[in-house]
Structure formats: C-alpha cells, structure tokens
mmCIF file of C-alpha atoms in Angstrom:
data_model
loop_
_atom_site.group_PDB
_atom_site.id
_atom_site.type_symbol
_atom_site.label_atom_id
_atom_site.label_comp_id
_atom_site.label_asym_id
_atom_site.label_seq_id
_atom_site.Cartn_x
_atom_site.Cartn_y
_atom_site.Cartn_z
ATOM 1 C CA MET K 24 -0.002 -0.001 -0.001
ATOM 2 C CA THR K 25 1.334 3.411 -0.964
ATOM 3 C CA THR K 26 2.018 5.860 1.882
ATOM 4 C CA PRO K 27 -0.740 8.489 2.094
ATOM 5 C CA THR K 28 0.155 12.071 1.245
ATOM 6 C CA THR K 29 -1.491 15.475 1.250
ATOM 7 C CA SER K 30 -1.025 15.884 -2.496
ATOM 8 C CA THR K 31 -3.730 17.610 -4.485
ATOM 9 C CA ASP K 32 -2.338 16.358 -7.805
ATOM 10 C CA TYR K 33 -5.467 14.363 -8.702
ATOM 11 C CA LYS K 34 -9.117 14.718 -9.719
ATOM 12 C CA VAL K 35 -11.654 12.131 -8.674
ATOM 13 C CA ALA K 36 -15.391 12.095 -7.964
ATOM 14 C CA ASP K 37 -15.389 11.696 -4.192
ATOM 15 C CA LEU K 38 -12.321 11.219 -2.025
ATOM 16 C CA SER K 39 -14.459 9.974 0.855
ATOM 17 C CA LEU K 40 -14.920 6.710 -1.064
ATOM 18 C CA ALA K 41 -11.244 5.819 -0.492
ATOM 19 C CA GLU K 42 -11.861 3.565 2.522
ATOM 20 C CA TRP K 43 -14.381 1.488 0.610
ATOM 21 C CA GLY K 44 -11.986 1.288 -2.326
ATOM 22 C CA ARG K 45 -9.151 0.164 -0.052
ATOM 23 C CA LYS K 46 -11.245 -2.724 1.290
ATOM 24 C CA GLU K 47 -12.019 -3.930 -2.228
ATOM 25 C CA ILE K 48 -8.370 -3.567 -3.256
ATOM 26 C CA ALA K 49 -7.444 -5.887 -0.391
ATOM 27 C CA ILE K 50 -9.885 -8.459 -1.733
ATOM 28 C CA ALA K 51 -8.600 -8.067 -5.319
ATOM 29 C CA GLU K 52 -5.046 -8.624 -4.179
ATOM 30 C CA THR K 53 -6.002 -12.192 -3.155
ATOM 31 C CA GLU K 54 -7.202 -12.778 -6.729
ATOM 32 C CA MET K 55 -4.087 -11.397 -8.409
ATOM 33 C CA PRO K 56 -1.275 -13.665 -7.188
ATOM 34 C CA GLY K 57 1.047 -12.847 -10.095
ATOM 35 C CA LEU K 58 1.350 -9.187 -9.200
ATOM 36 C CA MET K 59 1.562 -9.952 -5.503
ATOM 37 C CA ALA K 60 4.384 -12.446 -6.189
ATOM 38 C CA LEU K 61 6.296 -9.709 -8.046
ATOM 39 C CA ARG K 62 5.954 -7.418 -5.027
ATOM 40 C CA GLU K 63 7.309 -10.153 -2.775
ATOM 41 C CA GLU K 64 10.149 -11.197 -5.074
ATOM 42 C CA TYR K 65 11.423 -7.664 -5.672
ATOM 43 C CA ALA K 66 10.636 -6.199 -2.248
ATOM 44 C CA GLY K 67 13.048 -3.353 -1.543
ATOM 45 C CA GLN K 68 14.879 -3.698 -4.874
ATOM 46 C CA LYS K 69 12.949 -1.095 -6.877
ATOM 47 C CA PRO K 70 13.660 -2.606 -10.351
ATOM 48 C CA LEU K 71 11.424 0.008 -11.980
ATOM 49 C CA ALA K 72 13.245 2.964 -10.450
ATOM 50 C CA GLY K 73 13.476 5.676 -13.082
ATOM 51 C CA ALA K 74 10.375 4.496 -14.925
ATOM 52 C CA ARG K 75 7.877 7.338 -15.416
ATOM 53 C CA ILE K 76 4.678 5.695 -16.588
ATOM 54 C CA ALA K 77 1.659 7.439 -18.037
ATOM 55 C CA GLY K 78 -1.281 5.053 -17.820
ATOM 56 C CA CYS K 79 -4.562 5.183 -19.711
ATOM 57 C CA LEU K 80 -6.460 2.116 -18.538
ATOM 58 C CA HIS K 81 -9.864 1.468 -16.965
ATOM 59 C CA MET K 82 -9.563 2.845 -13.422
ATOM 60 C CA THR K 83 -10.973 -0.169 -11.616
ATOM 61 C CA ILE K 84 -10.134 -1.970 -8.387
ATOM 62 C CA GLN K 85 -7.972 -4.448 -10.322
ATOM 63 C CA THR K 86 -6.119 -1.621 -12.025
ATOM 64 C CA ALA K 87 -5.440 -0.134 -8.611
ATOM 65 C CA VAL K 88 -3.587 -3.360 -7.685
ATOM 66 C CA LEU K 89 -1.513 -2.956 -10.856
ATOM 67 C CA ILE K 90 -0.772 0.702 -10.127
ATOM 68 C CA GLU K 91 0.372 0.012 -6.591
ATOM 69 C CA THR K 92 2.533 -2.857 -7.807
ATOM 70 C CA LEU K 93 4.257 -0.538 -10.279
ATOM 71 C CA VAL K 94 4.797 2.039 -7.519
ATOM 72 C CA GLU K 95 6.146 -0.548 -5.052
ATOM 73 C CA LEU K 96 8.596 -1.672 -7.753
ATOM 74 C CA GLY K 97 9.900 1.885 -8.028
ATOM 75 C CA ALA K 98 7.948 3.480 -10.882
ATOM 76 C CA GLU K 99 6.346 6.919 -10.893
ATOM 77 C CA VAL K 100 2.888 6.848 -12.408
ATOM 78 C CA ARG K 101 0.178 9.240 -13.534
ATOM 79 C CA TRP K 102 -3.144 7.686 -14.453
ATOM 80 C CA SER K 103 -6.409 8.268 -16.365
ATOM 81 C CA SER K 104 -9.151 5.921 -17.489
ATOM 82 C CA CYS K 105 -9.498 4.870 -21.114
ATOM 83 C CA ASN K 106 -13.289 5.018 -21.008
ATOM 84 C CA ILE K 107 -15.632 7.744 -19.754
ATOM 85 C CA PHE K 108 -17.904 5.245 -18.006
ATOM 86 C CA SER K 109 -15.551 2.518 -16.718
ATOM 87 C CA THR K 110 -14.022 4.195 -13.698
ATOM 88 C CA GLN K 111 -14.939 2.778 -10.297
ATOM 89 C CA ASP K 112 -14.976 5.941 -8.234
ATOM 90 C CA HIS K 113 -13.983 4.204 -5.016
ATOM 91 C CA ALA K 114 -10.912 2.735 -6.754
ATOM 92 C CA ALA K 115 -9.875 6.163 -8.069
ATOM 93 C CA ALA K 116 -10.452 7.662 -4.621
ATOM 94 C CA ALA K 117 -8.241 5.029 -2.968
ATOM 95 C CA MET K 118 -5.425 5.818 -5.398
ATOM 96 C CA ALA K 119 -5.741 9.565 -4.845
ATOM 97 C CA ALA K 120 -5.781 9.091 -1.072
ATOM 98 C CA ALA K 121 -2.575 7.050 -1.386
ATOM 99 C CA GLY K 122 -0.887 9.992 -3.126
ATOM 100 C CA ILE K 123 -0.994 8.627 -6.628
ATOM 101 C CA PRO K 124 -1.871 11.196 -9.344
ATOM 102 C CA VAL K 125 -5.078 9.850 -10.837
ATOM 103 C CA PHE K 126 -7.504 11.744 -13.028
ATOM 104 C CA ALA K 127 -10.673 9.706 -13.523
ATOM 105 C CA TRP K 128 -14.311 9.566 -12.587
ATOM 106 C CA LYS K 129 -17.357 7.775 -13.905
ATOM 107 C CA GLY K 130 -19.415 9.771 -16.365
ATOM 108 C CA GLU K 131 -16.768 12.096 -17.775
ATOM 109 C CA THR K 132 -17.712 14.271 -20.729
ATOM 110 C CA GLU K 133 -15.603 13.900 -23.832
ATOM 111 C CA GLU K 134 -13.865 17.185 -23.043
ATOM 112 C CA GLU K 135 -13.161 16.054 -19.485
ATOM 113 C CA TYR K 136 -11.855 12.723 -20.783
ATOM 114 C CA TRP K 137 -9.210 14.360 -22.960
ATOM 115 C CA TRP K 138 -8.317 16.756 -20.130
ATOM 116 C CA CYS K 139 -7.644 13.761 -17.894
ATOM 117 C CA VAL K 140 -5.428 12.145 -20.521
ATOM 118 C CA GLU K 141 -3.433 15.387 -20.796
ATOM 119 C CA GLN K 142 -2.850 15.425 -17.030
ATOM 120 C CA THR K 143 -0.974 12.132 -17.275
ATOM 121 C CA ILE K 144 1.499 13.567 -19.783
ATOM 122 C CA THR K 145 2.731 16.529 -17.739
ATOM 123 C CA GLY K 146 3.310 16.681 -14.009
ATOM 124 C CA PRO K 147 4.956 18.890 -11.376
ATOM 125 C CA GLY K 148 8.635 19.713 -11.794
ATOM 126 C CA GLY K 149 8.600 19.134 -15.536
ATOM 127 C CA TRP K 150 7.512 15.519 -15.205
ATOM 128 C CA HIS K 151 6.952 13.678 -18.490
ATOM 129 C CA PRO K 152 6.565 9.947 -19.105
ATOM 130 C CA ASN K 153 9.223 7.667 -20.498
ATOM 131 C CA MET K 154 6.815 4.755 -20.792
ATOM 132 C CA LEU K 155 3.167 4.551 -21.858
ATOM 133 C CA LEU K 156 0.639 1.973 -20.696
ATOM 134 C CA ASP K 157 -2.336 2.267 -23.030
ATOM 135 C CA ASP K 158 -5.694 0.655 -23.649
ATOM 136 C CA GLY K 159 -7.417 1.663 -26.858
ATOM 137 C CA GLY K 160 -4.660 3.870 -28.257
ATOM 138 C CA ASP K 161 -5.899 7.296 -27.129
ATOM 139 C CA LEU K 162 -2.849 8.148 -25.019
ATOM 140 C CA THR K 163 -0.585 6.953 -27.808
ATOM 141 C CA ALA K 164 -2.442 9.075 -30.349
ATOM 142 C CA VAL K 165 -2.296 12.209 -28.174
ATOM 143 C CA MET K 166 1.415 11.770 -27.615
ATOM 144 C CA HIS K 167 2.060 11.403 -31.361
ATOM 145 C CA GLU K 168 -0.300 14.147 -32.488
ATOM 146 C CA LYS K 169 0.186 16.830 -29.792
ATOM 147 C CA HIS K 170 3.369 15.989 -27.882
ATOM 148 C CA ARG K 171 5.597 14.412 -30.450
ATOM 149 C CA ASP K 172 8.600 16.275 -29.002
ATOM 150 C CA LEU K 173 8.201 14.272 -25.793
ATOM 151 C CA LEU K 174 8.454 10.940 -27.598
ATOM 152 C CA ALA K 175 12.249 11.217 -27.627
ATOM 153 C CA GLU K 176 12.113 10.350 -23.910
ATOM 154 C CA VAL K 177 9.684 7.451 -24.322
ATOM 155 C CA ARG K 178 11.361 4.070 -24.360
ATOM 156 C CA GLY K 179 8.259 2.198 -25.378
ATOM 157 C CA LEU K 180 4.559 1.604 -24.914
ATOM 158 C CA SER K 181 2.240 -1.288 -24.241
ATOM 159 C CA GLU K 182 -1.225 -1.675 -25.726
ATOM 160 C CA GLU K 183 -3.824 -3.897 -24.133
ATOM 161 C CA THR K 184 -6.742 -4.197 -26.501
ATOM 162 C CA THR K 185 -7.581 -5.118 -30.087
ATOM 163 C CA THR K 186 -8.717 -1.646 -31.113
ATOM 164 C CA GLY K 187 -5.504 -0.074 -29.903
ATOM 165 C CA VAL K 188 -3.396 -2.730 -31.588
ATOM 166 C CA HIS K 189 -5.154 -2.073 -34.896
ATOM 167 C CA ARG K 190 -4.358 1.622 -34.490
ATOM 168 C CA LEU K 191 -0.705 0.788 -33.857
ATOM 169 C CA TYR K 192 -0.501 -1.311 -36.992
ATOM 170 C CA GLU K 193 -2.052 1.532 -38.988
ATOM 171 C CA MET K 194 0.569 3.915 -37.583
ATOM 172 C CA GLU K 195 3.341 1.439 -38.365
ATOM 173 C CA ARG K 196 2.166 1.080 -41.967
ATOM 174 C CA ALA K 197 1.973 4.864 -42.313
ATOM 175 C CA GLY K 198 5.468 5.238 -40.850
ATOM 176 C CA THR K 199 4.243 7.452 -37.980
ATOM 177 C CA LEU K 200 4.853 5.133 -35.017
ATOM 178 C CA ALA K 201 7.796 6.777 -33.272
ATOM 179 C CA VAL K 202 8.453 4.417 -30.353
ATOM 180 C CA PRO K 203 8.626 0.623 -29.842
ATOM 181 C CA ALA K 204 5.204 -0.848 -29.053
ATOM 182 C CA PHE K 205 4.429 -4.044 -27.201
ATOM 183 C CA ASN K 206 1.236 -5.888 -28.190
ATOM 184 C CA VAL K 207 -0.173 -7.108 -24.885
ATOM 185 C CA ASN K 208 -3.512 -8.045 -26.440
ATOM 186 C CA ASP K 209 -2.147 -10.901 -28.515
ATOM 187 C CA SER K 210 -0.280 -12.450 -25.598
ATOM 188 C CA VAL K 211 -1.720 -15.916 -25.099
ATOM 189 C CA THR K 212 -2.513 -15.197 -21.459
ATOM 190 C CA LYS K 213 -4.524 -12.171 -22.538
ATOM 191 C CA SER K 214 -6.335 -13.374 -25.665
ATOM 192 C CA LYS K 215 -7.008 -16.962 -24.607
ATOM 193 C CA PHE K 216 -7.757 -16.321 -20.936
ATOM 194 C CA ASP K 217 -8.814 -12.757 -20.192
ATOM 195 C CA ASN K 218 -10.715 -12.317 -23.430
ATOM 196 C CA LEU K 219 -12.464 -15.651 -23.235
ATOM 197 C CA TYR K 220 -12.944 -16.467 -19.558
ATOM 198 C CA GLY K 221 -12.937 -12.908 -18.251
ATOM 199 C CA CYS K 222 -15.682 -11.805 -20.623
ATOM 200 C CA ARG K 223 -17.626 -15.009 -19.971
ATOM 201 C CA GLU K 224 -17.917 -13.917 -16.321
ATOM 202 C CA SER K 225 -18.170 -10.153 -16.671
ATOM 203 C CA LEU K 226 -20.744 -9.907 -19.487
ATOM 204 C CA LEU K 227 -23.693 -11.278 -17.564
ATOM 205 C CA ASP K 228 -22.717 -9.348 -14.451
ATOM 206 C CA GLY K 229 -22.663 -6.109 -16.461
ATOM 207 C CA ILE K 230 -25.948 -6.798 -18.229
ATOM 208 C CA LYS K 231 -27.791 -7.659 -15.039
ATOM 209 C CA ARG K 232 -26.381 -4.703 -13.073
ATOM 210 C CA ALA K 233 -27.323 -2.321 -15.874
ATOM 211 C CA THR K 234 -30.712 -3.681 -16.921
ATOM 212 C CA ASP K 235 -31.924 -6.248 -14.359
ATOM 213 C CA VAL K 236 -33.469 -8.267 -17.188
ATOM 214 C CA MET K 237 -33.945 -12.018 -17.227
ATOM 215 C CA ILE K 238 -31.624 -13.647 -19.766
ATOM 216 C CA ALA K 239 -33.458 -16.962 -20.198
ATOM 217 C CA GLY K 240 -35.676 -17.015 -23.244
ATOM 218 C CA LYS K 241 -34.172 -13.870 -24.749
ATOM 219 C CA VAL K 242 -32.716 -13.738 -28.254
ATOM 220 C CA ALA K 243 -29.124 -12.579 -27.815
ATOM 221 C CA VAL K 244 -27.116 -11.380 -30.786
ATOM 222 C CA VAL K 245 -23.345 -11.569 -30.409
ATOM 223 C CA CYS K 246 -21.511 -9.550 -33.049
ATOM 224 C CA GLY K 247 -18.139 -11.194 -33.542
ATOM 225 C CA TYR K 248 -16.956 -14.667 -32.613
ATOM 226 C CA GLY K 249 -13.336 -14.124 -31.652
ATOM 227 C CA ASP K 250 -12.111 -14.943 -28.179
ATOM 228 C CA VAL K 251 -14.323 -12.291 -26.564
ATOM 229 C CA GLY K 252 -17.339 -13.330 -28.637
ATOM 230 C CA LYS K 253 -16.833 -16.983 -27.734
ATOM 231 C CA GLY K 254 -16.882 -16.184 -24.020
ATOM 232 C CA CYS K 255 -19.940 -13.955 -24.363
ATOM 233 C CA ALA K 256 -21.845 -16.572 -26.383
ATOM 234 C CA GLN K 257 -21.055 -19.281 -23.845
ATOM 235 C CA SER K 258 -22.309 -17.245 -20.918
ATOM 236 C CA LEU K 259 -25.519 -16.171 -22.650
ATOM 237 C CA ARG K 260 -26.323 -19.703 -23.780
ATOM 238 C CA GLY K 261 -25.587 -20.963 -20.263
ATOM 239 C CA GLU K 262 -28.258 -18.602 -18.934
ATOM 240 C CA GLY K 263 -30.849 -19.910 -21.391
ATOM 241 C CA ALA K 264 -30.685 -17.340 -24.164
ATOM 242 C CA ARG K 265 -31.057 -18.262 -27.813
ATOM 243 C CA VAL K 266 -27.782 -16.975 -29.221
ATOM 244 C CA LEU K 267 -27.314 -15.681 -32.789
ATOM 245 C CA ILE K 268 -23.834 -14.968 -34.101
ATOM 246 C CA THR K 269 -22.849 -12.438 -36.751
ATOM 247 C CA GLU K 270 -19.276 -12.758 -38.003
ATOM 248 C CA ILE K 271 -17.346 -11.610 -41.105
ATOM 249 C CA ASP K 272 -14.468 -14.047 -40.672
ATOM 250 C CA PRO K 273 -15.455 -17.359 -42.331
ATOM 251 C CA ILE K 274 -13.322 -19.490 -39.981
ATOM 252 C CA CYS K 275 -14.811 -17.907 -36.854
ATOM 253 C CA ALA K 276 -18.266 -18.189 -38.351
ATOM 254 C CA LEU K 277 -17.681 -21.887 -39.035
ATOM 255 C CA GLN K 278 -16.502 -22.342 -35.445
ATOM 256 C CA ALA K 279 -19.728 -20.790 -34.217
ATOM 257 C CA ALA K 280 -21.788 -23.071 -36.422
ATOM 258 C CA MET K 281 -19.914 -26.152 -35.210
ATOM 259 C CA GLU K 282 -20.616 -25.061 -31.612
ATOM 260 C CA GLY K 283 -24.315 -25.124 -32.418
ATOM 261 C CA TYR K 284 -24.976 -21.397 -32.711
ATOM 262 C CA GLU K 285 -27.104 -19.932 -35.472
ATOM 263 C CA VAL K 286 -24.858 -17.840 -37.686
ATOM 264 C CA THR K 287 -26.640 -15.036 -39.504
ATOM 265 C CA THR K 288 -26.279 -11.481 -40.748
ATOM 266 C CA MET K 289 -27.003 -8.358 -38.764
ATOM 267 C CA GLU K 290 -29.742 -7.453 -41.215
ATOM 268 C CA GLU K 291 -31.563 -10.651 -40.265
ATOM 269 C CA ALA K 292 -30.698 -10.562 -36.574
ATOM 270 C CA ALA K 293 -31.556 -6.933 -35.847
ATOM 271 C CA PRO K 294 -35.364 -7.276 -36.054
ATOM 272 C CA VAL K 295 -35.490 -10.334 -33.755
ATOM 273 C CA GLY K 296 -32.748 -9.662 -31.175
ATOM 274 C CA ASP K 297 -33.534 -8.720 -27.599
ATOM 275 C CA LEU K 298 -29.927 -8.242 -26.466
ATOM 276 C CA PHE K 299 -26.997 -7.143 -28.622
ATOM 277 C CA VAL K 300 -23.376 -7.666 -27.643
ATOM 278 C CA THR K 301 -20.577 -6.221 -29.776
ATOM 279 C CA ALA K 302 -17.384 -8.240 -29.545
ATOM 280 C CA THR K 303 -15.537 -6.948 -32.581
ATOM 281 C CA GLY K 304 -12.485 -5.362 -30.920
#
C-alpha cells in the first residue's frame, strides 16, 4: 500500500470513497497472485526505479492493484481511465488518497476525458513519461499528435486491447509510429484467458447490473466470434438465451456453427434480437 500524502495532484469524484476502495483492493489482491508475487520477489529492490509511466487504462479496483505494484517496484505513475464510463470511483479515490496522481471519474464528458489524458502527460517539476501503458490507443495518439517532441524520452509503450493494436499497426504502416510498441492483447495469457474467460464472467454481471433483465428465453445477438465473442456466447447460452452470431471471418463463423450457434447477418438478426453484444475489438 502506498504511503498517504497530502497531495492535491489528482481529480476524482469523491475522495471519501477511499476507505471502501481500499477494502475492495485488499480483496482483489487475493485474486491477483502474479502481481503480488512480483511485489514479494522484488521487495526493496525497486527494479522500476526511473520509470515514469503514463497510464490510460480502466480505473478499476484491479487496475489499482496494478498501479500500486508498479509504484512498489519503483515506478512513478500518472493515471487516467481509457473510457468515460468505466471508472470505479472508489478505486480512483483510494489511489488519490494514497498519493497517486489519478484523473478519472465515472461519467466524464468527452472534453473532461481528454483533459484527464493530458494530465498524465505533464506533471509537477517538468515531469513527463518515459513509458506509456495504453488501452485503446488514445494516449498513444495524443502523444504522437500533440506531444511528439516528448516521444524522444519514451522508451516504449504497451497496448492492451484489439482496437488499440489495430491503431498501432495503422501507424506502423503509415510510418508514424515513433516508439517501440508491445502488443499485450495478442499475448496468449490475454487473448485466450482474459478475453475468453474474463468476458464469460463479466458480461452477464454487467448486463444484469445495468438492466436487471432475465436472460433466459431472450434472443441474444453476439456480433463477432473471436475470443471475446466466444466467451460472451457461452455465458448467454448458459443462462438460457437463444444466441445468434454475426461474423465476417469465415473461420470464426464456421466455429460458431460447429458449436451449435445460429450464424446469421445483422440485417436478419436486428429485427429479432432482444440483447445485442458487440465483440468486434
């Protein structure tokens, strides 16, 4: 746990939520043994000393465990969320209370979102990042389009999701990618585990929290049958939904058919679907 400070270098929804966030972080730590093992193995060694990391990743309880691991290993971080709705305000509050510069709250406007991203690029005392941890490519894009002069200090970046990886490949083809980029998304432990099993668990939880609808008997349309789509389709079918799959890749479409799903087009699925899940990257 990071030592609390009186810093005001943050912007969150409600700092009073920090205690609640800290309790959930403690629970999450028991579910993230890899990061906790790193803390134990490198305790006191600070292998990331000198790393200045700008992060643009969903500001959730689990991300808080990652952030505090980076800090314990010696890194300096500044953080924003990569989605205007994904921040868990109690997680952000816990990070701010621990003295970590975080700029994130649920329900940001688009203007506020880009302001938060900008705050991770410049800090007190002329602070600028030398590493980027991105999800979706927005931080990478801002650095290349508005702060290209700062890229000389950046040793590399990591990108977590399919959309961001596609943007990186586009930049590489155009010759505009100025720093080495690490494709986290296509790591086997990401694509074959987080994408499949993580989404299989989180999809239904998200749908029920947001809508409180009964899944059984509904017609669920899953757009895309990659690893994320496979997990989503499994969870919906397990709850009793009739699952339709739309997919442009013939191999993935054939996989869906062989698993017993009805493969169709969006034109045919749209009039009959009750629930629609996009899993296209």
